[in-house]
Amino acid sequence: MFDLTINHPFLVLFTLYLLFNVGYLGLYALAGAIQRSPNTPKSASQTIRRIAVLMPAYREDAVIVESAQANLHQNYPADHFDVVILADSLQPETLESLRKLPVTVVEVGFEVSSIVKSVNAGMDYLSDKHYDIAVMADADNHMAPDFLSRINEAFDQGWRVVQGHRTAKNTNTPVAILDAVSEEINNHIFRKGHRSLGLSSALIGSGMAFEFGLLKRLMSQSDALGGFDKELEMGILMEKIKVEYLEDVYIYDEKVQTGHVFETQRTRWIAAQFRYLRLKIRSGVAELFRGNLDYADKVFQTMLLPRLLLLGLLVCCTVISVIVDQTLWFWIFGTQLSSLLITLYISIPARLRRLVGWRELVQLPVLFVRYLRSIAKYRDARERFLHTPHGTVPLSSAGGSFMSDSSSAHRIS
């Protein structure tokens, strides 16, 4: 048998790293379960602010018209908000349909597209108008009817940045159900759990609102191809601006429905995580000693493994420790695995737990391998924008083999 003693240096460091991951997630999951996040209460707003809803749409012909129509239906004064479509490489017929709606269409085009470039172009276009709040929404997002009014109430309370509750619009495939579960785990741990302990909510890329001038200033300083929300968040936290989470203010988001789209999306996320870990680790340690816990915490989050990878590694380590007859390591890894499973369970809403069956569970090993592939390919996202396509797919094509390779990366000339 292998001699995997407790003093083996690599195993000790590896185990401590996994313990850091499990302990971090467990702490905030428990905080979110035990203590309510200090949500902004509903109130009669005294100020009706002007709001620009910015919707970057890169080749989103399948969903953007429907989303634009849905987002016009707000119980907020129609003359105090504008839906602004940042149209990048949309088809002429899509543009024609959008122009028939009471929305603002800003056509943009770049050699290499990114959300940052589209938003900066859109904010420049709007510079002759006055807005108090900028809301970021993806091209597939549908805001709940009270979304803007509740955002306005939060700004009445003095918040300068707030994150709404982004939740699944669809659960039509096993992959979409698992993606919806992942979204709600993030909401519970990184938003609700953090606010329960008095820290800032994490931003998520859409369903978020900012002081218009603050967003314009921070976005003008960004050159991110992916993970722009992380860069925004770090800039906000460096200025010691706290981010609120509005748990009962909903925006509905289309979940990825196939394995290859999952892999493309995670490749972009992994690339952004590696980038900001490399760029911000020193400033994170420095801000920790300066007492800026929000910023330090955000940087330390870039050290965390994606949960699916963490789960897969702990399962593998537990099984291997049984195979090689190492009882001590079995108990070490098995205890961490059990703790992680409890953490994930309490972070998932009951309505989604009921949707997870054997079809979803058998997808987990496939998605684990896809995550490993996304790490191997993360450099693909460093030079080009990896686009996540939207639109409903048939259930029969939703799983896919992990050996298939379908890239959604585009270079625009």
Coordinates of N, CA and C in Angstrom, one line a residue, residues 58-177:
Y58 N -24.8 41.2 -27.3 CA -23.9 40.8 -28.4 C -24.4 39.5 -29.0
R59 N -24.9 39.6 -30.3 CA -25.4 38.5 -31.0 C -26.5 37.8 -30.3
E60 N -27.3 38.6 -29.6 CA -28.4 38.0 -28.8 C -29.8 38.1 -29.5
D61 N -29.8 37.9 -30.8 CA -31.0 38.0 -31.6 C -32.2 37.1 -31.0
A62 N -31.8 36.0 -30.4 CA -32.8 35.0 -30.0 C -33.7 35.5 -28.8
V63 N -33.1 36.4 -28.0 CA -33.8 36.7 -26.8 C -34.0 38.2 -26.5
I64 N -33.3 39.1 -27.2 CA -33.2 40.5 -26.8 C -34.6 41.2 -27.0
V65 N -35.3 40.9 -28.0 CA -36.6 41.6 -28.3 C -37.6 41.2 -27.2
E66 N -37.7 39.9 -26.8 CA -38.6 39.5 -25.8 C -38.2 40.1 -24.4
S67 N -36.9 40.2 -24.1 CA -36.4 40.7 -22.9 C -36.7 42.2 -22.8
A68 N -36.5 42.9 -23.9 CA -36.8 44.4 -23.9 C -38.2 44.6 -23.7
Q69 N -39.1 43.8 -24.3 CA -40.5 44.0 -24.0 C -40.9 43.7 -22.6
A70 N -40.3 42.6 -22.0 CA -40.6 42.3 -20.6 C -40.2 43.3 -19.7
N71 N -39.0 44.0 -19.9 CA -38.5 44.9 -19.0 C -39.1 46.3 -19.0
L72 N -40.0 46.5 -20.0 CA -40.7 47.7 -20.1 C -41.9 47.7 -19.1
H73 N -42.3 46.5 -18.6 CA -43.5 46.4 -17.7 C -43.0 46.5 -16.2
Q74 N -42.9 47.8 -15.8 CA -42.5 48.1 -14.4 C -43.5 49.0 -13.8
N75 N -43.7 48.7 -12.5 CA -44.6 49.6 -11.7 C -43.9 50.8 -11.2
Y76 N -43.1 51.4 -12.1 CA -42.3 52.6 -11.9 C -42.7 53.6 -13.0
P77 N -42.7 54.9 -12.7 CA -43.1 55.9 -13.7 C -42.3 55.7 -15.0
A78 N -43.1 55.6 -16.1 CA -42.5 55.3 -17.4 C -41.6 56.4 -17.8
D79 N -41.9 57.6 -17.4 CA -41.0 58.8 -17.9 C -39.8 58.9 -17.0
H80 N -39.5 58.0 -16.1 CA -38.4 58.1 -15.2 C -37.4 56.9 -15.4
F81 N -37.7 56.1 -16.4 CA -36.7 55.0 -16.7 C -36.6 54.7 -18.2
D82 N -35.5 54.4 -18.6 CA -35.2 54.0 -20.0 C -34.5 52.7 -20.1
V83 N -35.0 51.8 -21.0 CA -34.3 50.6 -21.3 C -33.4 50.8 -22.5
V84 N -32.1 50.6 -22.2 CA -31.1 51.0 -23.2 C -30.5 49.7 -23.7
I85 N -30.7 49.4 -25.0 CA -30.1 48.2 -25.6 C -28.8 48.6 -26.3
L86 N -27.7 47.9 -25.8 CA -26.4 48.2 -26.4 C -26.2 47.1 -27.5
A87 N -26.5 47.4 -28.7 CA -26.7 46.4 -29.8 C -25.4 46.2 -30.5
D88 N -24.8 45.0 -30.2 CA -23.5 44.7 -30.8 C -23.7 43.4 -31.8
S89 N -23.6 43.7 -33.0 CA -23.7 42.6 -34.0 C -25.0 41.9 -34.1
L90 N -26.1 42.7 -33.9 CA -27.5 42.2 -34.0 C -27.9 42.2 -35.5
Q91 N -28.8 41.3 -35.8 CA -29.3 41.2 -37.2 C -30.2 42.4 -37.5
P92 N -30.2 42.9 -38.8 CA -31.0 44.0 -39.2 C -32.5 43.9 -38.8
E93 N -33.1 42.7 -38.9 CA -34.5 42.5 -38.5 C -34.7 42.6 -37.0
T94 N -33.7 42.2 -36.2 CA -33.7 42.4 -34.8 C -33.7 43.9 -34.4
L95 N -32.8 44.6 -35.1 CA -32.8 46.0 -34.8 C -34.1 46.7 -35.2
E96 N -34.7 46.3 -36.3 CA -35.9 46.9 -36.7 C -37.0 46.6 -35.7
S97 N -37.1 45.4 -35.1 CA -38.1 45.1 -34.1 C -37.8 45.9 -32.9
L98 N -36.6 46.1 -32.5 CA -36.3 46.9 -31.3 C -36.7 48.3 -31.4
R99 N -36.5 48.8 -32.6 CA -36.9 50.3 -32.9 C -38.4 50.5 -32.9
K100 N -39.1 49.5 -32.9 CA -40.6 49.6 -32.8 C -41.1 49.7 -31.4
L101 N -40.1 49.5 -30.4 CA -40.4 49.5 -29.0 C -40.0 50.8 -28.4
P102 N -40.6 51.2 -27.3 CA -40.2 52.4 -26.6 C -38.9 52.2 -25.8
V103 N -37.8 51.8 -26.5 CA -36.5 51.6 -25.9 C -35.5 52.4 -26.7
T104 N -34.3 52.6 -26.0 CA -33.2 53.3 -26.7 C -32.3 52.3 -27.2
V105 N -32.0 52.3 -28.5 CA -31.1 51.4 -29.1 C -29.8 52.1 -29.5
V106 N -28.7 51.6 -28.9 CA -27.4 52.2 -29.2 C -26.5 51.1 -29.9
E107 N -26.3 51.3 -31.2 CA -25.5 50.3 -32.0 C -24.0 50.5 -31.7
V108 N -23.3 49.5 -31.4 CA -21.9 49.5 -31.1 C -21.2 48.4 -31.9
G109 N -19.9 48.5 -32.1 CA -19.2 47.5 -32.8 C -17.7 47.7 -32.5
F110 N -17.0 46.6 -32.3 CA -15.6 46.6 -31.9 C -14.9 45.5 -32.6
E111 N -13.6 45.6 -32.7 CA -12.7 44.6 -33.3 C -12.8 43.3 -32.4
V112 N -12.7 43.6 -31.1 CA -12.9 42.5 -30.1 C -13.9 43.0 -29.1
S113 N -15.1 42.4 -29.0 CA -16.1 42.9 -28.2 C -16.0 42.5 -26.8
S114 N -16.6 43.3 -25.9 CA -16.7 43.1 -24.5 C -17.8 43.9 -23.9
I115 N -18.3 43.4 -22.7 CA -19.4 44.1 -22.1 C -18.9 45.5 -21.7
V116 N -17.6 45.6 -21.2 CA -17.1 46.9 -20.7 C -17.1 47.9 -21.9
K117 N -16.7 47.5 -23.1 CA -16.7 48.4 -24.2 C -18.1 48.9 -24.6
S118 N -19.0 47.9 -24.6 CA -20.4 48.3 -24.9 C -21.0 49.2 -23.9
V119 N -20.8 49.0 -22.6 CA -21.3 49.9 -21.5 C -20.7 51.2 -21.6
N120 N -19.4 51.3 -21.8 CA -18.8 52.6 -21.9 C -19.3 53.4 -23.1
A121 N -19.5 52.7 -24.3 CA -20.1 53.4 -25.4 C -21.5 53.9 -25.1
G122 N -22.3 53.0 -24.5 CA -23.6 53.4 -24.1 C -23.7 54.6 -23.2
M123 N -22.8 54.6 -22.2 CA -22.9 55.7 -21.2 C -22.4 57.0 -21.9
D124 N -21.5 56.9 -22.8 CA -21.1 58.1 -23.5 C -22.2 58.6 -24.4
Y125 N -23.0 57.7 -25.0 CA -24.1 58.1 -25.8 C -25.2 58.8 -24.9
L126 N -25.3 58.4 -23.7 CA -26.3 59.0 -22.8 C -25.8 60.2 -22.0
S127 N -24.6 60.7 -22.3 CA -24.0 61.7 -21.5 C -24.8 63.1 -21.5
D128 N -25.6 63.3 -22.6 CA -26.4 64.5 -22.6 C -27.7 64.4 -21.8
K129 N -28.0 63.2 -21.2 CA -29.2 63.0 -20.4 C -28.8 62.9 -19.0
H130 N -29.7 63.1 -18.1 CA -29.4 63.0 -16.7 C -30.0 61.7 -16.1
Y131 N -29.2 60.9 -15.5 CA -29.7 59.7 -14.9 C -29.1 59.6 -13.5
D132 N -29.8 59.1 -12.5 CA -29.3 59.0 -11.1 C -28.8 57.6 -10.9
I133 N -29.4 56.6 -11.5 CA -29.1 55.2 -11.3 C -28.9 54.5 -12.6
A134 N -27.9 53.6 -12.6 CA -27.7 52.7 -13.8 C -27.9 51.3 -13.3
V135 N -28.8 50.6 -13.9 CA -29.1 49.1 -13.7 C -28.4 48.3 -14.8
M136 N -27.7 47.3 -14.4 CA -27.1 46.4 -15.4 C -28.0 45.1 -15.5
A137 N -28.4 44.8 -16.7 CA -29.1 43.6 -17.0 C -28.6 42.9 -18.2
D138 N -28.5 41.5 -18.2 CA -28.1 40.8 -19.3 C -29.2 40.8 -20.4
A139 N -28.8 40.4 -21.6 CA -29.8 40.4 -22.7 C -31.0 39.4 -22.5
D140 N -30.8 38.4 -21.7 CA -31.8 37.4 -21.4 C -32.6 37.7 -20.1
N141 N -32.2 38.7 -19.4 CA -32.8 39.0 -18.1 C -34.2 39.6 -18.2
H142 N -35.1 39.2 -17.3 CA -36.4 39.8 -17.2 C -36.5 40.3 -15.7
M143 N -36.7 41.6 -15.6 CA -36.9 42.2 -14.2 C -38.3 42.0 -13.7
A144 N -38.5 41.6 -12.5 CA -39.8 41.6 -11.9 C -40.4 42.9 -11.9
P145 N -41.8 43.0 -12.0 CA -42.4 44.3 -12.1 C -42.1 45.4 -11.1
D146 N -41.7 44.9 -9.9 CA -41.4 45.9 -8.8 C -39.9 46.2 -8.7
F147 N -39.1 45.6 -9.7 CA -37.6 45.7 -9.5 C -37.1 47.1 -9.4
L148 N -37.5 48.0 -10.3 CA -37.0 49.4 -10.3 C -37.5 50.2 -9.1
S149 N -38.7 50.0 -8.7 CA -39.2 50.7 -7.6 C -38.5 50.3 -6.3
R150 N -38.2 49.0 -6.2 CA -37.5 48.5 -5.0 C -36.0 49.0 -5.0
I151 N -35.4 49.1 -6.2 CA -34.1 49.6 -6.3 C -34.1 51.1 -5.8
N152 N -35.1 51.8 -6.3 CA -35.2 53.2 -5.9 C -35.4 53.4 -4.4
E153 N -36.1 52.5 -3.8 CA -36.3 52.5 -2.3 C -34.9 52.3 -1.6
A154 N -34.1 51.4 -2.1 CA -32.8 51.1 -1.5 C -31.9 52.4 -1.6
F155 N -32.0 53.1 -2.7 CA -31.2 54.3 -2.8 C -31.8 55.4 -1.9
D156 N -33.1 55.4 -1.6 CA -33.6 56.3 -0.6 C -33.0 56.0 0.8
Q157 N -32.6 54.8 1.0 CA -32.0 54.4 2.3 C -30.5 54.8 2.4
G158 N -29.9 55.3 1.3 CA -28.6 55.7 1.3 C -27.6 54.8 0.6
W159 N -28.1 53.7 0.1 CA -27.1 52.8 -0.6 C -26.7 53.3 -2.0
R160 N -25.5 53.1 -2.3 CA -25.0 53.6 -3.6 C -24.8 52.4 -4.6
V161 N -24.7 51.2 -4.1 CA -24.6 50.0 -5.0 C -25.5 48.9 -4.3
V162 N -26.3 48.3 -5.1 CA -27.2 47.2 -4.6 C -27.2 46.1 -5.6
Q163 N -27.3 44.9 -5.1 CA -27.4 43.7 -6.0 C -28.8 43.1 -5.7
G164 N -29.6 42.9 -6.8 CA -30.8 42.2 -6.7 C -30.7 40.7 -6.7
H165 N -31.8 40.0 -6.5 CA -31.7 38.5 -6.4 C -31.9 38.0 -7.8
R166 N -30.8 37.6 -8.4 CA -30.9 37.0 -9.7 C -31.2 35.5 -9.5
T167 N -32.3 35.0 -10.2 CA -32.7 33.7 -10.0 C -33.1 33.1 -11.4
A168 N -33.3 31.8 -11.4 CA -33.5 31.1 -12.7 C -34.8 31.4 -13.4
K169 N -34.7 31.7 -14.7 CA -35.9 31.9 -15.5 C -36.4 30.5 -16.1
N170 N -35.4 29.6 -16.2 CA -35.8 28.3 -16.8 C -35.1 27.1 -16.0
T171 N -35.8 26.0 -16.0 CA -35.3 24.8 -15.4 C -35.7 23.6 -16.4
N172 N -35.4 23.8 -17.7 CA -35.9 22.9 -18.7 C -35.0 21.8 -19.0
T173 N -33.8 21.8 -18.5 CA -32.9 20.7 -18.8 C -32.1 20.3 -17.5
P174 N -31.5 19.1 -17.4 CA -30.8 18.8 -16.2 C -29.6 19.8 -15.9
V175 N -28.9 20.3 -17.0 CA -27.9 21.2 -16.8 C -28.4 22.6 -16.3
A176 N -29.6 23.0 -16.8 CA -30.2 24.2 -16.4 C -30.6 24.1 -14.9
I177 N -31.1 23.0 -14.5 CA -31.4 22.8 -13.1 C -30.2 22.9 -12.2

